[in-house]
């Protein structure tokens, strides 16, 4: 029995990844199986080594250690390409030479005539001679899998049982991109087979892709594994929307930086996995693995309830540590030597006695400071405009991998110029968002010390304190943001 978790290194280490890793690992441990970690980095534009390193760190911090790997898909391209060649030779896949313009036009037509939104399969009719000749002449192309056009795809999911889909509604998916890199669908299928994965346990968002994967299994002559699609985590809001960083912290590093214990977060995710309603809610990973059963996973979208997590965390703090142990934990979390030295350097010019220390630096030792709405005001701007400015900076920082004071300062300078605001006006609401105060330790250095997750969470809280920004408004703003970015 072999299972895997296969995160894409395209952003923060997401709690959804931890949740999937936990289920896979618990299942593996309960059956003496092997847990593999695979990094799915074939999206060259979006993958980064920083993100990969953060994912590995986060999984280790949680104790979700892998038995094998990490494997990187980008190091396995030869295998992916030779499998694509095999599909081409067998006629199960074909080269597509359609240009972007043609595809755009086709999409418009599909919409206008309310036709099937996928590719219209024009290149599927090319003879293999013509296809080979054009490829040899260097004409740019992708490779698509040829899906069956009639009958039904019958799938089995461990939690849902049988699922049926009409083949004709499934697109001829691109499996090899023009840059010679495989898409997720191809790389994942080839690697799951090559790595001997017996159970593919992953997020529900992939269930619609299962027909494509099954077709690839069949065309490549592979025996398909057992599939299990886990329900997505949900926000604790009225419409139970999909967990998103807009509403909730979703980055595992945020939980660490905000002072949660890995055992508590793991336990909390375990509660989500297994809906054993009665009995003790505090349990260890080993206890979870011992009693692991797929039947306990409920399909109703599990809610990510931060209050519940805090409650559980409090129990760990009280029940698993004596006062001396707690003191060690606090020291380790808040006063790691390096972090403390950086804070001391900022505070030093502003201290008259050691007794000033607490007042000055307090905001660097809490998960979030209290923020008063009135303090966020900027003269000459309406509240909604302040919220938008905060949002602009949030988007800028979300893309920033190098989170140093200098880099952050550069962003503030550029944004203030682009928006025609003074640097002072731009930084003012950020002082409040970060520290709760209109004046405090130097802003950019403080942001560096807080780190990306806390900075973003605090910025989001300030936006909420100002009344938030509606979804519709966000769309419009995004357009303006892209324009401002392009111009600066
Ligand atoms: N790379 C995919 C993701 O991050 C993995 C999906 C899968 O497990 O098959 O969602």
Short mmCIF file of C-alpha atoms and ligand atoms in Angstrom, two decimals:
data_model
loop_
_atom_site.label_atom_id
_atom_site.label_comp_id
_atom_site.label_asym_id
_atom_site.label_seq_id
_atom_site.Cartn_x
_atom_site.Cartn_y
_atom_site.Cartn_z
CA UNK A 1 0.00 0.00 0.00
CA UNK A 2 1.51 3.29 -1.13
CA UNK A 3 0.01 6.77 -0.92
CA UNK A 4 1.23 10.25 -1.65
CA UNK A 5 0.59 13.92 -1.21
CA UNK A 6 1.44 16.02 -4.25
CA UNK A 7 1.44 19.75 -3.54
CA UNK A 8 2.20 22.33 -6.21
CA UNK A 9 4.81 24.83 -4.98
CA UNK A 10 2.88 27.87 -6.13
CA UNK A 11 2.28 29.82 -2.94
CA UNK A 12 2.03 29.52 0.83
CA UNK A 13 1.91 26.06 2.38
CA UNK A 14 -1.86 25.63 2.59
CA UNK A 15 -3.70 23.94 5.48
CA UNK A 16 -5.56 21.94 2.83
CA UNK A 17 -2.24 20.30 1.96
CA UNK A 18 -1.69 19.44 5.62
CA UNK A 19 -5.17 17.99 5.85
CA UNK A 20 -4.58 15.77 2.81
CA UNK A 21 -1.15 14.77 4.04
CA UNK A 22 -2.66 13.85 7.40
CA UNK A 23 -5.29 11.56 5.86
CA UNK A 24 -2.72 9.90 3.63
CA UNK A 25 -0.24 9.42 6.43
CA UNK A 26 -2.83 8.15 8.91
CA UNK A 27 -4.05 5.66 6.32
CA UNK A 28 -0.49 4.55 5.54
CA UNK A 29 0.33 4.10 9.23
CA UNK A 30 -2.85 2.17 9.90
CA UNK A 31 -1.96 -0.37 7.18
CA UNK A 32 1.82 -0.42 7.28
CA UNK A 33 2.00 1.48 3.98
CA UNK A 34 4.44 3.99 2.55
CA UNK A 35 3.80 7.74 2.39
CA UNK A 36 5.42 9.54 -0.56
CA UNK A 37 5.90 13.29 -1.03
CA UNK A 38 5.88 14.57 -4.59
CA UNK A 39 6.34 18.18 -5.64
CA UNK A 40 4.25 18.98 -8.70
CA UNK A 41 6.24 21.78 -10.25
CA UNK A 42 5.55 21.50 -13.96
CA UNK A 43 3.86 24.91 -14.06
CA UNK A 44 7.01 26.84 -14.73
CA UNK A 45 5.52 30.29 -14.42
CA UNK A 46 3.95 29.72 -11.00
CA UNK A 47 6.28 27.28 -9.23
CA UNK A 48 9.07 28.50 -6.99
CA UNK A 49 11.79 26.97 -4.85
CA UNK A 50 10.83 29.27 -1.95
CA UNK A 51 7.34 27.88 -1.97
CA UNK A 52 8.67 24.33 -2.14
CA UNK A 53 10.96 24.94 0.85
CA UNK A 54 8.09 26.48 2.82
CA UNK A 55 5.90 23.44 2.13
CA UNK A 56 8.59 21.01 3.29
CA UNK A 57 9.20 23.08 6.43
CA UNK A 58 5.52 23.29 7.21
CA UNK A 59 4.95 19.55 6.85
CA UNK A 60 7.96 18.82 9.05
CA UNK A 61 6.79 21.33 11.66
CA UNK A 62 3.50 19.45 11.84
CA UNK A 63 5.29 16.11 12.10
CA UNK A 64 3.82 14.94 8.78
CA UNK A 65 7.06 13.38 7.68
CA UNK A 66 7.26 11.41 4.48
CA UNK A 67 8.85 8.00 4.01
CA UNK A 68 9.96 8.66 0.44
CA UNK A 69 10.78 11.77 -1.53
CA UNK A 70 10.44 14.57 -2.05
CA UNK A 71 10.34 13.76 -5.74
CA UNK A 72 10.19 16.66 -8.14
CA UNK A 73 8.20 16.31 -11.31
CA UNK A 74 10.45 18.74 -13.15
CA UNK A 75 13.23 16.15 -12.79
CA UNK A 76 11.14 13.46 -14.46
CA UNK A 77 10.39 15.15 -17.77
CA UNK A 78 12.05 12.45 -19.87
CA UNK A 79 9.61 9.88 -18.60
CA UNK A 80 6.65 12.20 -19.12
CA UNK A 81 7.69 12.99 -22.67
CA UNK A 82 8.34 9.39 -23.64
CA UNK A 83 4.89 8.45 -22.36
CA UNK A 84 3.41 11.23 -24.48
CA UNK A 85 5.27 9.80 -27.48
CA UNK A 86 3.76 6.43 -26.75
CA UNK A 87 0.28 7.95 -26.72
CA UNK A 88 0.99 9.77 -29.99
CA UNK A 89 2.23 6.61 -31.67
CA UNK A 90 -0.86 4.72 -30.58
CA UNK A 91 -3.18 7.48 -31.82
CA UNK A 92 -4.52 8.08 -28.28
CA UNK A 93 -3.15 11.60 -28.37
CA UNK A 94 -2.60 14.13 -31.14
CA UNK A 95 -0.69 17.32 -31.83
CA UNK A 96 -2.72 20.49 -31.90
CA UNK A 97 -1.39 23.43 -33.90
CA UNK A 98 -4.28 25.81 -33.25
CA UNK A 99 -3.09 29.32 -32.46
CA UNK A 100 -4.17 31.32 -29.45
CA UNK A 101 -6.26 33.56 -31.73
CA UNK A 102 -8.08 30.61 -33.23
CA UNK A 103 -8.76 29.15 -29.75
CA UNK A 104 -10.06 32.51 -28.50
CA UNK A 105 -12.37 32.77 -31.45
CA UNK A 106 -13.56 29.20 -30.98
CA UNK A 107 -14.36 29.94 -27.35
CA UNK A 108 -16.37 32.99 -28.32
CA UNK A 109 -18.33 30.94 -30.85
CA UNK A 110 -18.90 28.15 -28.34
CA UNK A 111 -20.33 30.67 -25.92
CA UNK A 112 -22.47 32.42 -28.50
CA UNK A 113 -23.98 29.15 -29.71
CA UNK A 114 -24.05 27.66 -26.23
CA UNK A 115 -22.00 24.73 -27.43
CA UNK A 116 -19.77 22.43 -25.41
CA UNK A 117 -17.11 24.79 -24.05
CA UNK A 118 -14.10 22.58 -24.80
CA UNK A 119 -11.76 22.28 -27.74
CA UNK A 120 -13.59 21.57 -31.03
CA UNK A 121 -11.07 18.89 -31.99
CA UNK A 122 -10.12 20.40 -35.32
CA UNK A 123 -6.56 19.02 -35.22
CA UNK A 124 -7.75 15.57 -34.27
CA UNK A 125 -8.45 14.98 -37.94
CA UNK A 126 -4.92 15.71 -39.16
CA UNK A 127 -3.14 12.77 -40.74
CA UNK A 128 -0.17 11.48 -38.79
CA UNK A 129 2.10 12.36 -41.74
CA UNK A 130 0.99 15.98 -41.79
CA UNK A 131 1.19 16.22 -38.02
CA UNK A 132 4.73 14.79 -37.96
CA UNK A 133 5.83 17.01 -40.85
CA UNK A 134 4.58 20.22 -39.23
CA UNK A 135 6.14 19.30 -35.89
CA UNK A 136 9.47 18.51 -37.61
CA UNK A 137 9.31 21.89 -39.34
CA UNK A 138 9.24 23.48 -35.90
CA UNK A 139 5.64 24.66 -35.88
CA UNK A 140 4.52 25.44 -32.33
CA UNK A 141 2.03 22.96 -30.91
CA UNK A 142 0.64 21.24 -27.84
CA UNK A 143 -0.40 17.60 -27.45
CA UNK A 144 -3.96 16.68 -26.51
CA UNK A 145 -5.43 13.40 -25.39
CA UNK A 146 -8.17 12.03 -27.64
CA UNK A 147 -11.16 11.36 -25.40
CA UNK A 148 -13.84 8.83 -26.29
CA UNK A 149 -16.81 10.56 -27.91
CA UNK A 150 -19.61 8.24 -26.90
CA UNK A 151 -20.71 6.10 -24.01
CA UNK A 152 -20.22 6.73 -20.34
CA UNK A 153 -17.24 6.92 -18.06
CA UNK A 154 -17.92 4.85 -14.95
CA UNK A 155 -15.76 5.79 -11.99
CA UNK A 156 -15.36 4.54 -8.45
CA UNK A 157 -14.64 6.82 -5.55
CA UNK A 158 -13.97 5.36 -2.14
CA UNK A 159 -16.29 7.83 -0.40
CA UNK A 160 -18.93 8.33 -3.08
CA UNK A 161 -19.19 4.95 -4.75
CA UNK A 162 -19.99 4.90 -8.43
CA UNK A 163 -19.97 8.14 -10.45
CA UNK A 164 -20.95 8.33 -14.12
CA UNK A 165 -20.16 10.98 -16.71
CA UNK A 166 -20.87 11.07 -20.42
CA UNK A 167 -17.62 10.87 -22.33
CA UNK A 168 -18.73 13.40 -24.90
CA UNK A 169 -18.75 16.10 -22.21
CA UNK A 170 -15.06 15.65 -21.45
CA UNK A 171 -12.58 17.91 -23.20
CA UNK A 172 -9.57 16.75 -25.22
CA UNK A 173 -7.27 17.99 -22.48
CA UNK A 174 -3.81 19.36 -23.24
CA UNK A 175 -1.25 16.92 -21.84
CA UNK A 176 1.96 18.47 -23.15
CA UNK A 177 2.33 22.24 -23.34
CA UNK A 178 4.09 24.23 -26.03
CA UNK A 179 7.07 24.67 -23.67
CA UNK A 180 7.55 20.90 -23.65
CA UNK A 181 6.34 20.54 -20.06
CA UNK A 182 3.56 18.13 -19.22
CA UNK A 183 0.34 19.37 -17.68
CA UNK A 184 -0.77 18.21 -14.26
CA UNK A 185 -3.07 15.53 -15.70
CA UNK A 186 -0.36 13.72 -17.61
CA UNK A 187 2.46 14.11 -15.08
CA UNK A 188 0.27 13.07 -12.18
CA UNK A 189 -1.01 9.95 -13.94
CA UNK A 190 2.41 8.86 -15.17
CA UNK A 191 4.04 9.48 -11.79
CA UNK A 192 1.32 7.87 -9.70
CA UNK A 193 1.78 4.77 -11.82
CA UNK A 194 5.58 4.89 -11.87
CA UNK A 195 5.68 5.40 -8.10
CA UNK A 196 3.39 2.46 -7.50
CA UNK A 197 0.72 4.54 -5.77
CA UNK A 198 -2.09 2.23 -4.76
CA UNK A 199 -4.50 4.84 -3.35
CA UNK A 200 -4.82 8.37 -4.69
CA UNK A 201 -6.31 10.40 -1.85
CA UNK A 202 -6.71 14.06 -2.78
CA UNK A 203 -9.00 17.07 -2.80
CA UNK A 204 -12.51 17.01 -4.18
CA UNK A 205 -11.64 19.68 -6.73
CA UNK A 206 -10.06 16.96 -8.87
CA UNK A 207 -13.11 14.77 -9.19
CA UNK A 208 -14.07 16.39 -12.49
CA UNK A 209 -10.67 15.49 -13.86
CA UNK A 210 -11.01 11.83 -13.00
CA UNK A 211 -12.43 10.80 -16.42
CA UNK A 212 -9.39 12.34 -18.09
CA UNK A 213 -7.08 10.50 -15.75
CA UNK A 214 -8.88 7.19 -16.21
CA UNK A 215 -8.66 7.60 -19.96
CA UNK A 216 -4.92 8.16 -19.64
CA UNK A 217 -4.56 5.08 -17.43
CA UNK A 218 -6.33 3.03 -20.04
CA UNK A 219 -4.47 4.46 -23.03
CA UNK A 220 -1.12 3.96 -21.32
CA UNK A 221 -1.99 0.42 -20.31
CA UNK A 222 -1.75 1.15 -16.57
CA UNK A 223 -3.82 -0.44 -13.84
CA UNK A 224 -5.68 2.46 -12.13
CA UNK A 225 -5.30 2.92 -8.36
CA UNK A 226 -8.16 3.38 -5.92
CA UNK A 227 -9.38 6.98 -5.85
CA UNK A 228 -10.64 8.89 -2.86
CA UNK A 229 -11.63 12.56 -3.08
CA UNK A 230 -11.70 14.38 0.22
CA UNK A 231 -14.27 17.09 0.90
CA UNK A 232 -12.87 20.62 0.77
CA UNK A 233 -12.44 22.65 3.92
CA UNK A 234 -15.03 25.42 4.28
CA UNK A 235 -15.11 28.84 5.84
CA UNK A 236 -17.25 29.17 8.93
CA UNK A 237 -19.65 31.55 7.19
CA UNK A 238 -23.29 31.52 6.16
CA UNK A 239 -22.79 29.98 2.72
CA UNK A 240 -19.96 27.67 3.77
CA UNK A 241 -17.73 28.94 1.00
CA UNK A 242 -14.53 27.13 0.11
CA UNK A 243 -11.76 27.94 2.57
CA UNK A 244 -9.90 30.88 1.14
CA UNK A 245 -7.23 33.17 2.39
CA UNK A 246 -9.54 36.09 1.82
CA UNK A 247 -11.52 35.14 4.88
CA UNK A 248 -9.33 32.88 6.91
CA UNK A 249 -5.67 32.39 7.49
CA UNK A 250 -4.85 29.37 5.35
CA UNK A 251 -1.09 29.37 5.44
CA UNK A 252 0.44 26.83 7.81
CA UNK A 253 3.19 29.29 8.65
CA UNK A 254 0.58 31.76 9.86
CA UNK A 255 -0.56 29.24 12.47
CA UNK A 256 3.00 28.80 13.61
CA UNK A 257 3.72 32.52 13.74
CA UNK A 258 0.43 33.28 15.47
CA UNK A 259 1.40 30.92 18.29
CA UNK A 260 -0.51 27.72 17.65
CA UNK A 261 1.12 24.43 18.56
CA UNK A 262 1.68 21.91 15.79
CA UNK A 263 0.10 19.16 17.90
CA UNK A 264 -3.06 21.21 18.31
CA UNK A 265 -3.33 22.07 14.62
CA UNK A 266 -2.77 18.45 13.68
CA UNK A 267 -5.35 17.31 16.22
CA UNK A 268 -7.79 19.89 14.87
CA UNK A 269 -7.32 18.64 11.31
CA UNK A 270 -7.77 15.13 12.68
CA UNK A 271 -11.14 16.15 14.10
CA UNK A 272 -12.09 17.31 10.64
CA UNK A 273 -10.97 14.04 9.10
CA UNK A 274 -12.81 11.81 11.43
CA UNK A 275 -16.27 12.79 12.50
CA UNK A 276 -16.28 10.48 15.51
CA UNK A 277 -18.69 12.80 17.22
CA UNK A 278 -18.53 11.33 20.70
CA UNK A 279 -15.62 10.84 22.96
CA UNK A 280 -12.45 12.69 23.61
CA UNK A 281 -11.67 15.38 21.06
CA UNK A 282 -8.07 15.69 22.08
CA UNK A 283 -6.05 12.90 20.53
CA UNK A 284 -2.59 12.29 19.13
CA UNK A 285 -1.64 11.39 15.60
CA UNK A 286 -1.02 7.77 16.68
CA UNK A 287 -4.50 7.52 18.13
CA UNK A 288 -5.95 8.90 14.93
CA UNK A 289 -3.96 6.47 12.80
CA UNK A 290 -4.89 3.49 15.01
CA UNK A 291 -8.57 4.00 14.54
CA UNK A 292 -8.43 5.32 10.99
CA UNK A 293 -11.37 4.33 8.79
CA UNK A 294 -12.53 5.94 5.57
CA UNK A 295 -16.11 5.42 6.74
CA UNK A 296 -15.53 8.12 9.36
CA UNK A 297 -14.89 10.80 6.77
CA UNK A 298 -18.12 12.64 6.20
CA UNK A 299 -18.86 14.21 2.84
CA UNK A 300 -20.52 17.30 4.23
CA UNK A 301 -18.00 20.13 3.79
CA UNK A 302 -15.98 20.24 7.01
CA UNK A 303 -15.87 23.69 8.55
CA UNK A 304 -12.62 25.26 9.53
CA UNK A 305 -13.61 26.72 12.88
CA UNK A 306 -10.81 28.88 14.23
CA UNK A 307 -12.50 29.21 17.65
CA UNK A 308 -12.49 25.48 18.02
CA UNK A 309 -8.82 25.38 17.14
CA UNK A 310 -8.06 28.04 19.76
CA UNK A 311 -9.97 26.03 22.34
CA UNK A 312 -8.00 22.91 21.47
CA UNK A 313 -4.73 24.83 21.47
CA UNK A 314 -5.52 26.13 24.94
CA UNK A 315 -5.95 22.58 26.17
CA UNK A 316 -2.55 21.61 24.81
CA UNK A 317 -0.95 24.60 26.47
CA UNK A 318 -2.56 23.76 29.81
CA UNK A 319 -2.54 19.99 29.82
CA UNK A 320 0.70 19.08 28.10
CA UNK A 321 3.10 21.53 29.73
CA UNK A 322 4.02 22.54 33.25
CA UNK A 323 4.90 26.18 33.85
CA UNK A 324 8.59 25.64 33.17
CA UNK A 325 7.81 23.83 29.93
CA UNK A 326 5.46 26.61 28.93
CA UNK A 327 8.18 29.15 29.61
CA UNK A 328 10.42 27.24 27.20
CA UNK A 329 7.71 27.23 24.58
CA UNK A 330 7.14 30.96 24.91
CA UNK A 331 10.84 31.67 24.72
CA UNK A 332 11.21 29.55 21.63
CA UNK A 333 8.19 31.03 19.90
CA UNK A 334 8.58 34.71 20.67
CA UNK A 335 12.15 35.26 21.61
CA UNK A 336 14.26 33.14 19.36
CA UNK A 337 17.70 34.69 19.68
CA UNK A 338 17.83 36.19 16.24
CA UNK A 339 14.36 37.61 16.35
CA UNK A 340 14.94 39.10 19.77
CA UNK A 341 18.18 40.73 18.67
CA UNK A 342 16.42 42.32 15.69
CA UNK A 343 13.69 43.68 17.95
CA UNK A 344 16.23 44.98 20.45
CA UNK A 345 17.99 46.85 17.65
CA UNK A 346 14.76 48.62 16.77
CA UNK A 347 13.81 49.39 20.35
CA UNK A 348 17.22 50.52 21.61
CA UNK A 349 17.08 54.14 20.39
CA UNK A 350 13.64 54.52 21.95
CA UNK A 351 14.18 52.99 25.41
CA UNK A 352 14.76 55.02 28.55
CA UNK A 353 14.33 52.12 30.93
CA UNK A 354 13.91 48.41 30.44
CA UNK A 355 10.39 49.01 31.64
CA UNK A 356 9.61 50.68 28.31
CA UNK A 357 10.27 47.44 26.50
CA UNK A 358 6.83 45.93 26.93
CA UNK A 359 4.89 48.97 25.73
CA UNK A 360 7.12 49.48 22.72
CA UNK A 361 7.44 45.95 21.45
CA UNK A 362 4.24 44.32 22.63
CA UNK A 363 2.73 44.23 19.13
CA UNK A 364 5.53 41.96 17.92
CA UNK A 365 4.59 39.32 20.50
CA UNK A 366 0.87 38.92 19.87
CA UNK A 367 -0.99 37.13 17.11
CA UNK A 368 -2.87 40.35 16.28
CA UNK A 369 -3.17 43.75 18.00
CA UNK A 370 -6.49 45.46 18.67
CA UNK A 371 -7.21 47.89 15.87
CA UNK A 372 -9.57 50.83 16.34
CA UNK A 373 -11.36 51.83 13.19
CA UNK A 374 -10.96 55.57 13.85
CA UNK A 375 -7.20 55.29 14.07
CA UNK A 376 -7.01 53.95 10.52
CA UNK A 377 -8.25 57.27 9.12
CA UNK A 378 -6.10 59.20 6.68
CA UNK A 379 -6.79 62.90 6.15
CA UNK A 380 -8.30 63.59 2.76
CA UNK A 381 -9.26 59.96 2.09
CA UNK A 382 -12.57 58.26 2.67
CA UNK A 383 -12.58 55.07 4.69
CA UNK A 384 -13.33 53.02 1.58
CA UNK A 385 -10.29 54.52 -0.10
CA UNK A 386 -8.08 53.63 2.83
CA UNK A 387 -9.35 50.07 2.61
CA UNK A 388 -8.47 50.03 -1.08
CA UNK A 389 -4.99 51.30 -0.45
CA UNK A 390 -4.51 48.57 2.15
CA UNK A 391 -5.79 46.05 -0.36
CA UNK A 392 -3.39 47.25 -3.05
CA UNK A 393 -0.47 46.77 -0.72
CA UNK A 394 -1.80 43.39 0.34
CA UNK A 395 -1.83 42.20 -3.26
CA UNK A 396 1.65 43.55 -3.77
CA UNK A 397 2.98 41.77 -0.70
CA UNK A 398 1.21 38.54 -1.57
CA UNK A 399 3.43 38.30 -4.63
CA UNK A 400 6.61 39.19 -2.82
CA UNK A 401 8.99 36.33 -2.05
CA UNK A 402 11.74 38.47 -0.58
CA UNK A 403 10.24 39.89 2.57
CA UNK A 404 12.90 42.33 3.77
CA UNK A 405 12.56 45.89 5.05
CA UNK A 406 14.27 47.31 1.96
CA UNK A 407 12.07 45.47 -0.47
CA UNK A 408 8.94 46.41 1.49
CA UNK A 409 10.02 50.04 1.57
CA UNK A 410 10.47 49.97 -2.20
CA UNK A 411 6.89 48.76 -2.59
CA UNK A 412 5.59 51.55 -0.38
CA UNK A 413 7.51 54.16 -2.32
CA UNK A 414 6.32 52.92 -5.69
CA UNK A 415 2.72 52.56 -4.58
CA UNK A 416 2.63 56.00 -3.01
CA UNK A 417 3.90 57.51 -6.27
CA UNK A 418 1.50 55.51 -8.38
CA UNK A 419 -1.45 56.57 -6.22
CA UNK A 420 -0.32 60.15 -5.82
CA UNK A 421 -0.18 59.84 -2.02
CA UNK A 422 2.59 60.97 0.28
CA UNK A 423 4.61 58.16 1.81
CA UNK A 424 3.43 59.37 5.23
CA UNK A 425 -0.22 59.04 4.28
CA UNK A 426 0.36 55.61 2.85
CA UNK A 427 2.28 54.29 5.85
CA UNK A 428 -0.06 55.71 8.47
CA UNK A 429 -2.82 53.07 8.29
CA UNK A 430 -0.13 50.39 8.15
CA UNK A 431 1.36 51.52 11.45
CA UNK A 432 -2.10 51.06 12.92
CA UNK A 433 -2.75 47.76 11.17
CA UNK A 434 0.56 46.31 12.34
CA UNK A 435 0.84 47.75 15.83
CA UNK A 436 -2.56 49.14 16.78
CA UNK A 437 -0.83 52.53 17.27
CA UNK A 438 -0.40 55.51 14.97
CA UNK A 439 3.25 55.76 15.97
CA UNK A 440 5.42 52.80 16.76
CA UNK A 441 8.72 51.15 15.91
CA UNK A 442 9.97 51.68 12.34
CA UNK A 443 7.35 50.21 10.06
CA UNK A 444 9.31 48.35 7.41
CA UNK A 445 11.66 46.65 9.84
CA UNK A 446 8.73 45.71 12.04
CA UNK A 447 7.02 44.15 9.03
CA UNK A 448 10.13 42.16 8.24
CA UNK A 449 10.22 40.84 11.80
CA UNK A 450 6.53 39.97 11.77
CA UNK A 451 6.98 38.07 8.52
CA UNK A 452 4.66 37.75 5.53
CA UNK A 453 1.89 35.73 7.15
CA UNK A 454 1.26 37.98 10.13
CA UNK A 455 1.62 41.11 8.01
CA UNK A 456 -0.97 39.92 5.54
CA UNK A 457 -3.34 38.71 8.23
CA UNK A 458 -3.09 42.09 10.03
CA UNK A 459 -3.65 43.98 6.80
CA UNK A 460 -6.73 41.88 6.12
CA UNK A 461 -8.04 42.59 9.61
CA UNK A 462 -7.61 46.31 9.09
CA UNK A 463 -9.53 46.12 5.81
CA UNK A 464 -12.30 44.29 7.65
CA UNK A 465 -12.24 46.88 10.43
CA UNK A 466 -12.94 49.50 7.76
CA UNK A 467 -16.02 47.61 6.61
CA UNK A 468 -14.34 45.28 4.13
CA UNK A 469 -14.51 45.31 0.34
CA UNK A 470 -17.33 43.54 -1.50
CA UNK A 471 -16.61 40.82 -4.05
CA UNK A 472 -17.83 43.00 -6.88
CA UNK A 473 -15.73 45.92 -5.80
CA UNK A 474 -12.73 43.62 -5.46
CA UNK A 475 -12.99 42.63 -9.13
CA UNK A 476 -12.97 46.26 -10.24
CA UNK A 477 -10.12 47.06 -7.91
CA UNK A 478 -8.10 44.18 -9.25
CA UNK A 479 -8.27 45.68 -12.72
CA UNK A 480 -7.13 49.05 -11.42
CA UNK A 481 -4.40 47.37 -9.44
CA UNK A 482 -3.04 45.64 -12.55
CA UNK A 483 -3.08 48.98 -14.38
CA UNK A 484 -1.26 50.75 -11.54
CA UNK A 485 1.29 47.95 -11.37
CA UNK A 486 1.92 48.04 -15.08
CA UNK A 487 2.42 51.79 -14.89
CA UNK A 488 4.80 51.81 -11.92
N1 LIG B 1 -0.68 19.19 -7.54
C1 LIG B 1 -2.06 18.95 -7.25
C2 LIG B 1 -2.52 19.96 -6.21
O1 LIG B 1 -1.70 20.64 -5.64
C3 LIG B 1 -2.23 17.56 -6.72
C4 LIG B 1 -3.54 16.95 -7.02
C5 LIG B 1 -3.46 15.45 -6.73
O2 LIG B 1 -3.23 15.10 -5.57
O3 LIG B 1 -3.61 14.67 -7.67
O4 LIG B 1 -3.68 20.13 -5.96
#
